[in-house]
Coordinates of C-alpha atoms and ligand atoms in Angstrom, one line a residue:
Chain A
X1 CA 33.2 52.9 28.2
X2 CA 34.0 50.7 25.4
X3 CA 37.3 49.2 25.2
X4 CA 39.5 47.6 22.8
X5 CA 40.8 43.9 23.3
X6 CA 43.0 41.8 20.9
X7 CA 40.8 39.0 20.2
X8 CA 40.0 36.4 17.7
X9 CA 37.0 36.3 15.6
X10 CA 35.1 33.8 17.6
X11 CA 36.1 35.4 20.8
X12 CA 34.4 38.6 19.2
X13 CA 31.1 36.6 18.3
X14 CA 31.2 35.3 21.9
X15 CA 31.6 39.0 23.2
X16 CA 28.8 40.1 20.9
X17 CA 26.2 37.1 22.3
X18 CA 27.4 38.5 25.6
X19 CA 26.5 42.0 24.9
X20 CA 23.1 41.0 23.4
X21 CA 22.3 39.4 26.9
X22 CA 21.2 36.1 25.2
X23 CA 18.9 34.0 27.2
X24 CA 19.8 30.5 26.0
X25 CA 23.0 29.0 23.9
X26 CA 22.7 25.5 22.5
X27 CA 25.8 24.2 20.7
X28 CA 28.1 21.4 19.7
X29 CA 31.8 22.1 19.2
X30 CA 33.1 21.3 15.7
X31 CA 36.4 23.0 14.2
X32 CA 36.9 26.0 13.8
X33 CA 34.2 27.1 15.6
X34 CA 34.9 25.5 19.2
X35 CA 36.6 28.6 20.9
X36 CA 33.1 30.8 20.6
X37 CA 31.3 28.2 22.1
X38 CA 34.0 27.6 24.8
X39 CA 34.1 31.3 25.3
X40 CA 30.5 31.5 25.8
X41 CA 30.8 28.3 28.3
X42 CA 33.1 30.2 30.4
X43 CA 31.0 33.6 30.4
X44 CA 28.0 31.2 31.8
X45 CA 29.9 29.4 34.1
X46 CA 31.8 32.7 36.1
X47 CA 28.7 34.4 36.2
X48 CA 29.3 37.1 33.5
X49 CA 26.2 36.0 31.5
X50 CA 23.0 34.9 32.8
X51 CA 22.0 32.1 30.3
X52 CA 21.0 28.4 30.0
X53 CA 24.3 26.6 28.1
X54 CA 22.6 23.6 26.7
X55 CA 25.0 20.7 25.8
X56 CA 24.2 18.6 23.2
X57 CA 25.2 15.6 21.3
X58 CA 25.2 16.9 17.9
X59 CA 24.2 20.1 15.7
X60 CA 20.9 18.6 14.6
X61 CA 20.2 18.6 18.6
X62 CA 21.9 22.1 19.1
X63 CA 19.4 23.8 16.6
X64 CA 16.5 21.5 17.6
X65 CA 17.3 23.1 21.1
X66 CA 17.4 26.6 19.7
X67 CA 14.2 26.3 17.8
X68 CA 12.4 25.2 21.2
X69 CA 14.1 28.0 23.1
X70 CA 13.1 30.6 20.5
X71 CA 9.9 29.4 20.3
X72 CA 9.4 30.0 23.9
X73 CA 10.4 33.5 23.1
X74 CA 13.9 33.4 24.4
X75 CA 16.8 35.3 22.7
X76 CA 18.5 32.7 21.6
X77 CA 22.4 31.9 20.3
X78 CA 24.6 29.0 18.5
X79 CA 27.7 28.6 16.5
X80 CA 28.7 25.9 14.3
X81 CA 30.7 25.2 11.1
X82 CA 30.9 23.0 8.0
X83 CA 29.4 19.7 8.8
X84 CA 27.9 20.6 11.6
X85 CA 25.8 23.2 9.7
X86 CA 25.0 20.6 7.1
X87 CA 23.9 18.2 9.9
X88 CA 21.9 21.1 11.1
X89 CA 20.2 21.5 7.6
X90 CA 16.6 20.4 7.9
X91 CA 16.0 22.2 11.4
X92 CA 17.2 25.4 9.8
X93 CA 14.1 25.5 7.5
X94 CA 11.9 24.9 10.5
X95 CA 13.6 27.7 12.2
X96 CA 12.7 29.9 9.3
X97 CA 9.4 28.7 8.8
X98 CA 8.4 29.2 12.2
X99 CA 9.9 32.8 12.0
X100 CA 12.3 32.5 14.9
X101 CA 15.0 35.3 15.2
X102 CA 17.6 32.7 16.1
X103 CA 21.3 34.1 15.5
X104 CA 24.0 31.9 14.7
X105 CA 27.7 32.5 14.0
X106 CA 29.0 30.1 11.4
X107 CA 32.8 29.5 11.1
X108 CA 33.1 29.3 7.2
X109 CA 34.8 25.5 6.4
X110 CA 35.0 23.4 3.5
X111 CA 32.7 20.0 3.3
X112 CA 33.9 16.4 3.2
X113 CA 35.3 14.5 1.4
X114 CA 38.2 14.8 1.6
X115 CA 38.1 16.0 5.3
X116 CA 39.2 19.6 5.4
X117 CA 39.2 21.6 8.4
X118 CA 40.2 24.7 6.4
X119 CA 38.1 27.8 5.0
X120 CA 35.7 27.9 1.9
X121 CA 32.0 29.0 1.8
X122 CA 30.4 26.0 0.5
X123 CA 28.8 25.1 4.0
X124 CA 26.8 28.4 4.3
X125 CA 26.1 28.7 0.4
X126 CA 24.9 25.1 0.5
X127 CA 22.2 26.2 3.4
X128 CA 21.2 29.7 1.0
X129 CA 17.6 28.5 0.2
X130 CA 16.7 27.6 4.0
X131 CA 15.2 31.0 4.6
X132 CA 18.1 32.3 7.1
X133 CA 19.5 35.8 6.5
X134 CA 23.3 35.5 5.7
X135 CA 25.9 37.7 6.5
X136 CA 29.6 37.6 5.3
X137 CA 32.0 39.8 7.5
X138 CA 35.6 40.8 6.4
X139 CA 36.8 41.1 10.1
X140 CA 36.6 40.4 13.6
X141 CA 35.5 43.9 14.3
X142 CA 32.5 43.6 12.0
X143 CA 31.6 39.9 13.5
X144 CA 30.9 41.5 16.6
X145 CA 29.0 44.7 14.9
X146 CA 27.0 42.6 12.9
X147 CA 25.9 39.9 15.6
X148 CA 24.4 42.8 17.6
X149 CA 23.0 44.1 14.4
X150 CA 21.6 40.9 13.8
X151 CA 19.4 40.1 17.0
X152 CA 17.7 43.6 15.9
X153 CA 17.2 42.6 12.2
X154 CA 16.2 39.1 13.0
X155 CA 13.7 40.5 15.9
X156 CA 12.1 43.1 13.7
X157 CA 8.2 42.7 13.2
X158 CA 8.6 43.4 9.8
X159 CA 11.3 40.5 9.4
X160 CA 11.3 37.8 11.8
X161 CA 13.8 35.5 10.6
X162 CA 17.0 33.5 11.9
X163 CA 20.3 35.4 10.9
X164 CA 23.4 33.5 10.2
X165 CA 26.8 35.5 10.6
X166 CA 29.4 33.9 8.5
X167 CA 33.3 34.2 9.3
X168 CA 35.8 32.6 7.6
X169 CA 37.3 29.8 9.4
X170 CA 40.6 30.3 10.8
X171 CA 41.5 33.5 8.5
X172 CA 39.3 35.4 11.0
X173 CA 38.0 32.7 13.5
X174 CA 41.9 31.9 14.9
X175 CA 43.5 35.4 14.2
X176 CA 43.7 38.2 16.5
X177 CA 42.9 41.6 15.8
X178 CA 42.1 44.8 17.7
X179 CA 38.3 44.5 18.3
X180 CA 36.5 47.6 19.9
X181 CA 34.1 46.1 22.7
X182 CA 31.3 48.5 23.5
X183 CA 30.1 49.1 26.9
X184 CA 27.3 46.8 27.8
X185 CA 25.3 49.8 28.7
X186 CA 25.6 51.3 25.0
X187 CA 25.1 47.5 23.7
X188 CA 22.3 46.8 25.4
X189 CA 20.8 50.1 24.6
X190 CA 21.2 49.4 21.2
X191 CA 20.0 45.9 21.2
X192 CA 17.0 46.2 23.2
X193 CA 15.1 43.8 25.0
X194 CA 13.3 41.0 22.9
X195 CA 9.5 40.7 23.4
X196 CA 8.1 38.3 21.4
X197 CA 4.3 38.9 19.5
X198 CA 4.1 35.9 17.8
X199 CA 5.9 33.2 19.2
X200 CA 5.9 32.4 23.2
X201 CA 5.6 30.1 26.0
X202 CA 2.6 31.4 28.3
X203 CA 0.0 29.2 30.3
X204 CA -2.5 32.0 30.3
X205 CA -2.3 32.2 26.4
X206 CA -1.8 28.7 24.9
X207 CA -0.5 28.5 21.3
X208 CA 0.1 25.8 18.9
X209 CA 3.7 26.1 16.9
X210 CA 5.0 23.8 14.5
X211 CA 1.4 22.4 12.9
X212 CA 0.6 20.7 10.0
X213 CA 0.5 23.1 6.8
X214 CA -1.6 21.6 4.2
X215 CA -1.4 22.2 0.9
X216 CA -4.2 24.8 1.4
X217 CA -2.0 26.8 3.2
X218 CA 2.1 25.7 3.1
X219 CA 2.5 28.0 -0.3
X220 CA 1.6 30.9 1.7
X221 CA 3.9 30.6 4.5
X222 CA 6.8 30.1 2.0
X223 CA 5.2 33.3 0.2
X224 CA 5.5 35.3 3.4
X225 CA 9.0 34.1 4.4
X226 CA 9.9 35.5 0.8
X227 CA 8.2 38.9 1.9
X228 CA 10.1 39.0 5.2
X229 CA 13.3 38.7 3.2
X230 CA 12.3 41.6 0.7
X231 CA 11.4 43.9 4.1
X232 CA 14.8 42.8 5.6
X233 CA 16.3 44.8 2.9
X234 CA 15.2 47.6 4.0
X235 CA 15.4 47.0 7.7
X236 CA 19.3 45.8 7.5
X237 CA 20.1 49.4 6.1
X238 CA 18.2 51.0 8.7
X239 CA 19.6 49.2 11.6
X240 CA 23.2 49.7 10.2
X241 CA 22.8 53.4 10.0
X242 CA 21.6 53.8 13.2
X243 CA 24.6 51.3 14.4
X244 CA 26.8 53.5 12.5
X245 CA 25.6 56.7 14.1
X246 CA 25.7 55.1 17.4
X247 CA 28.9 53.4 17.4
X248 CA 30.9 55.2 14.4
X249 CA 31.6 52.2 12.2
X250 CA 30.1 51.2 8.9
X251 CA 30.0 48.8 6.4
X252 CA 28.8 50.3 3.3
X253 CA 25.0 50.6 3.3
X254 CA 24.8 47.3 5.2
X255 CA 24.0 45.0 2.4
X256 CA 26.8 46.1 0.0
X257 CA 30.3 47.9 0.4
X258 CA 31.6 50.0 -2.6
X259 CA 35.4 50.3 -2.4
X260 CA 37.3 52.5 -5.1
X261 CA 34.0 52.0 -7.4
X262 CA 34.1 55.8 -8.6
X263 CA 36.5 55.8 -11.7
X264 CA 36.4 52.0 -12.1
X265 CA 36.1 49.8 -15.0
X266 CA 37.1 46.9 -13.7
X267 CA 35.3 45.7 -10.6
X268 CA 35.7 42.8 -8.5
X269 CA 32.5 41.2 -6.5
X270 CA 33.3 39.2 -3.4
X271 CA 32.6 38.3 -0.3
X272 CA 34.5 37.9 3.2
X273 CA 37.8 38.2 4.5
X274 CA 39.3 38.1 0.9
X275 CA 37.9 41.5 0.4
X276 CA 40.7 42.6 2.6
X277 CA 43.2 41.3 0.3
X278 CA 41.4 42.6 -2.7
X279 CA 41.5 46.3 -1.0
X280 CA 45.2 46.0 -0.5
X281 CA 45.8 45.2 -4.4
X282 CA 43.2 48.1 -5.1
X283 CA 45.6 50.4 -3.3
X284 CA 48.6 49.3 -4.7
X285 CA 47.1 49.5 -8.4
X286 CA 45.7 52.9 -7.8
X287 CA 49.3 54.1 -6.7
X288 CA 50.7 53.1 -10.3
X289 CA 47.6 55.1 -11.6
X290 CA 45.5 51.9 -12.2
X291 CA 41.7 51.9 -10.7
X292 CA 39.9 49.1 -9.9
X293 CA 36.6 48.8 -7.6
X294 CA 35.7 46.3 -5.1
X295 CA 32.1 45.7 -4.5
X296 CA 31.9 43.7 -1.4
X297 CA 28.6 41.6 -0.8
X298 CA 28.0 41.6 2.9
X299 CA 24.3 40.3 2.9
X300 CA 24.1 37.5 0.6
X301 CA 20.2 36.6 1.6
X302 CA 18.4 38.7 1.3
X303 CA 20.2 39.3 -2.1
X304 CA 20.6 42.9 -2.8
X305 CA 19.9 42.7 -6.5
X306 CA 19.0 46.3 -7.0
X307 CA 21.7 47.8 -4.9
X308 CA 24.1 45.6 -6.9
X309 CA 23.0 46.6 -10.2
X310 CA 23.1 50.1 -9.2
X311 CA 26.6 50.2 -8.1
X312 CA 27.6 48.2 -11.3
X313 CA 26.1 50.3 -13.8
X314 CA 29.4 51.8 -15.3
X315 CA 31.7 48.6 -14.6
X316 CA 32.7 47.4 -17.7
X317 CA 34.6 44.0 -16.7
X318 CA 33.0 42.2 -13.7
X319 CA 35.1 39.6 -12.0
X320 CA 33.0 37.7 -9.3
X321 CA 35.0 35.7 -6.9
X322 CA 33.2 32.5 -5.4
X323 CA 34.7 30.4 -2.5
X324 CA 32.2 27.8 -3.6
X325 CA 31.5 25.8 -6.6
X326 CA 27.9 24.7 -7.7
X327 CA 28.9 21.6 -9.1
X328 CA 27.6 20.2 -12.6
X329 CA 27.3 23.8 -13.6
X330 CA 30.9 24.9 -13.0
X331 CA 29.9 28.3 -11.6
X332 CA 29.6 29.7 -8.0
X333 CA 26.6 30.6 -6.3
X334 CA 27.4 34.5 -6.1
X335 CA 28.1 34.5 -9.8
X336 CA 25.1 32.8 -10.6
X337 CA 22.9 35.4 -8.7
X338 CA 24.7 38.4 -10.0
X339 CA 24.4 37.2 -13.4
X340 CA 20.7 36.9 -13.2
X341 CA 20.4 40.7 -11.9
X342 CA 23.3 42.1 -14.2
X343 CA 22.3 40.7 -17.4
X344 CA 24.1 43.3 -20.2
X345 CA 27.4 43.2 -19.1
X346 CA 30.5 41.0 -19.1
X347 CA 30.6 39.1 -15.8
X348 CA 33.6 36.6 -15.5
X349 CA 33.5 33.9 -12.4
X350 CA 36.6 32.6 -10.7
X351 CA 36.5 29.9 -8.2
X352 CA 39.1 30.8 -5.4
X353 CA 40.2 29.1 -2.3
X354 CA 38.6 26.2 -1.9
X355 CA 39.5 24.0 0.9
X356 CA 41.8 27.0 2.3
X357 CA 43.9 27.1 -0.6
X358 CA 45.5 30.7 -0.4
X359 CA 44.5 33.6 -2.4
X360 CA 47.5 35.8 -2.9
X361 CA 47.9 39.1 -3.8
X362 CA 49.3 37.9 -7.2
X363 CA 46.0 35.7 -7.7
X364 CA 43.9 38.8 -7.4
X365 CA 46.4 41.0 -9.6
X366 CA 45.9 37.7 -12.2
X367 CA 42.2 37.7 -12.0
X368 CA 42.3 41.8 -13.0
X369 CA 44.4 41.3 -16.2
X370 CA 42.2 38.2 -16.9
X371 CA 38.9 39.7 -16.4
X372 CA 39.9 42.8 -19.2
X373 CA 40.5 40.2 -21.9
X374 CA 38.0 37.2 -20.9
X375 CA 34.5 36.5 -22.6
X376 CA 31.4 36.9 -20.6
X377 CA 30.2 33.9 -18.7
X378 CA 33.7 32.3 -18.7
X379 CA 34.7 30.6 -15.3
X380 CA 38.3 30.1 -14.3
X381 CA 39.5 28.1 -11.2
X382 CA 42.7 30.0 -9.7
X383 CA 45.2 28.3 -8.3
X384 CA 44.2 25.0 -10.0
X385 CA 47.3 22.4 -10.0
X386 CA 46.4 20.5 -13.5
Chain B
X1 CA -5.2 33.8 6.5
X2 CA -1.8 32.2 7.5
X3 CA 0.0 33.7 10.9
X4 CA 3.3 34.7 11.0
X5 CA 5.0 31.5 11.4
X6 CA 1.9 29.4 11.0
X7 CA 0.9 29.5 14.6
X8 CA -2.5 28.9 15.9
X9 CA -3.8 31.2 18.5
X10 CA -7.1 29.9 19.1
X11 CA -8.0 26.2 20.1
X12 CA -10.2 24.0 18.1
X13 CA -8.5 24.5 14.5
X14 CA -9.1 21.0 13.9
X15 CA -12.6 21.2 13.9
X16 CA -12.2 23.0 10.6
X17 CA -9.2 21.3 9.2
X18 CA -10.2 17.9 8.5
X19 CA -7.5 15.2 7.7
X20 CA -9.2 12.7 6.3
X21 CA -8.6 13.6 2.8
X22 CA -5.6 11.7 1.9
X23 CA -7.1 7.9 2.5
X24 CA -6.6 5.3 0.3
X25 CA -8.8 2.6 2.5
X26 CA -11.8 3.1 4.1
X27 CA -12.4 0.8 7.3
X28 CA -15.9 0.0 7.7
X29 CA -17.2 -1.0 11.3
X30 CA -20.2 -3.6 11.6
X31 CA -21.9 -2.5 14.9
X32 CA -23.4 -6.0 14.7
X33 CA -20.3 -7.9 15.0
X34 CA -18.7 -5.5 17.7
X35 CA -18.1 -6.7 20.9
X36 CA -17.5 -3.3 22.5
X37 CA -13.9 -4.2 23.3
X38 CA -12.6 -0.9 22.8
X39 CA -9.4 -2.2 21.1
X40 CA -9.9 0.6 18.0
X41 CA -11.1 3.1 20.1
X42 CA -7.5 2.6 22.1
X43 CA -5.4 2.3 19.2
X44 CA -6.7 4.4 16.5
X45 CA -3.7 7.2 16.4
X46 CA -6.0 9.8 14.9
X47 CA -8.7 9.5 17.8
X48 CA -11.0 9.3 14.7
X49 CA -13.4 6.5 16.8
X50 CA -15.6 7.6 19.2
X51 CA -18.3 5.7 21.2
X52 CA -21.5 7.4 20.4
X53 CA -24.8 6.3 22.0
X54 CA -23.1 3.0 23.3
X55 CA -22.0 2.1 19.5
X56 CA -18.5 2.7 18.2
X57 CA -18.4 4.9 15.1
X58 CA -15.5 6.1 12.6
X59 CA -15.6 9.9 11.9
X60 CA -14.1 9.8 8.2
X61 CA -13.4 13.8 8.6
X62 CA -10.2 12.5 10.4
X63 CA -9.7 8.9 9.8
X64 CA -6.5 8.5 7.7
X65 CA -7.3 4.7 6.6
X66 CA -4.2 3.5 8.2
X67 CA -6.0 0.4 8.8
X68 CA -4.8 -0.3 12.6
X69 CA -8.4 -0.7 13.8
X70 CA -8.7 -3.2 11.1
X71 CA -5.5 -4.8 12.4
X72 CA -6.7 -4.7 16.2
X73 CA -10.1 -5.7 16.1
X74 CA -10.4 -9.4 17.8
X75 CA -13.6 -10.3 16.0
X76 CA -13.1 -8.7 12.5
X77 CA -15.8 -6.4 12.9
X78 CA -13.9 -3.7 10.8
X79 CA -13.2 -4.5 7.2
X80 CA -11.7 -2.2 4.5
X81 CA -13.0 -1.1 1.4
X82 CA -10.7 1.1 -1.4
X83 CA -12.0 4.5 -1.4
X84 CA -14.3 5.7 -4.3
X85 CA -15.8 2.3 -4.6
Ligands
SF4_1 S1 -8.0 3.1 9.7 FE1 -6.6 4.3 11.4 S2 -7.2 6.5 11.4 FE2 -8.9 5.3 10.6 S3 -10.0 4.7 12.1 FE3 -8.7 3.0 12.0 S4 -7.1 3.4 13.2 FE4 -8.1 5.4 13.1
SF4_2 S1 -12.4 -3.6 18.0 FE1 -13.8 -4.4 16.9 S2 -14.7 -5.3 18.8 FE2 -13.6 -4.1 19.7 S3 -14.7 -2.1 19.7 FE3 -13.4 -2.0 18.0 S4 -15.0 -2.3 16.4 FE4 -15.8 -3.6 18.5

């Protein structure tokens, strides 16, 4: 029997890792992720979860331990945020290159300086080229559901890549919401048992992992990751649909979610929890007879370019919200990816919510009226004090 | 063909993959000067020095030219020359 608990996003992530019956957790506490690994430490300590909890002295070590564990064939979980994710940077490439299906929860938080513990998405966006699959969830329920799906996706033999599930720091990590928790039986039946075929530790079948890749073969390994990313698009949709059928909860087609798009000329494209606020604005405008759509990018890597182009084919004004900034070009990452996909339309970029700056209903309304008169390719910083 | 995750499933791949291609300096061992102290053999990080028929020889397929052996030889039996000369 499933049960409903009123819990935070980090607790939802911990519950998901428990349901996935992970073997190894290696993590270092960092705000606003800490409560996730605290919860998991509690599960391990009181015998609710039969796993090794490796306490490490930094996030670089946390990811190193996860790589080692996953290379033996263990199902592995970690969680981090911001500076911690940045400290993992070089190890993230190794996890992806070695094709280890580690699952990580990242609590999206701004990067220093100045020191800021509040939410934006610069941390994970800065890791976009490491070869990790990246999800951005809207609420706590989706956090749990996506982590369960993440194990299936990462461990799929056509994919074999690590998966990062990003949830907005404090907005989701520390806010309680009712979350339906599947029964252990149903969750286990869905996630299944990981039987690694490529990476394992078995004295009877000795293998070498993490070896040197000379110029004659390195390029092929990178190409293989790119192919796996491409394969992941199909796998993500399939596993999402299977999940939806079984648990009666769905998130668009798994890659993107469309909201009120049928008759909308103006469409907002965004990721993460701000989509909840945008839906609220859309509902209010609809009552007044104005149709605005939302295209939520749930999966950012692999980038669902075909799905996005298809969804936006009738849109006239496209507003892309970015909780990150690529300094030196004055554009956000989502805008840059989208602009290279949707070339013949007006796309305007809005930099929002950096370092925990609130994105209010009025801000979304302002964006909607601005995009209708703005020029293609403009960038506007919303809520900036000049 | 590179495997998924560049994992090596068969032993002996180092026989196929030569690692001596990036050498700038080549150590030359003079067997007449050698007193067979084994210092070079012990210190070579690549295991490129072998004892064959009672003589120490350098395997240039794997020697990466770090010149540790040149430094460690107590009787200067190993000298360096630039590659290509
Ligand atoms: S140069 Fe270095 S690698 Fe080559 S034989 Fe001497 S110690 Fe070994
Ligand atoms: S270190 Fe010099 S003397 Fe000793 S074994 Fe090597 S070459 Fe010979």
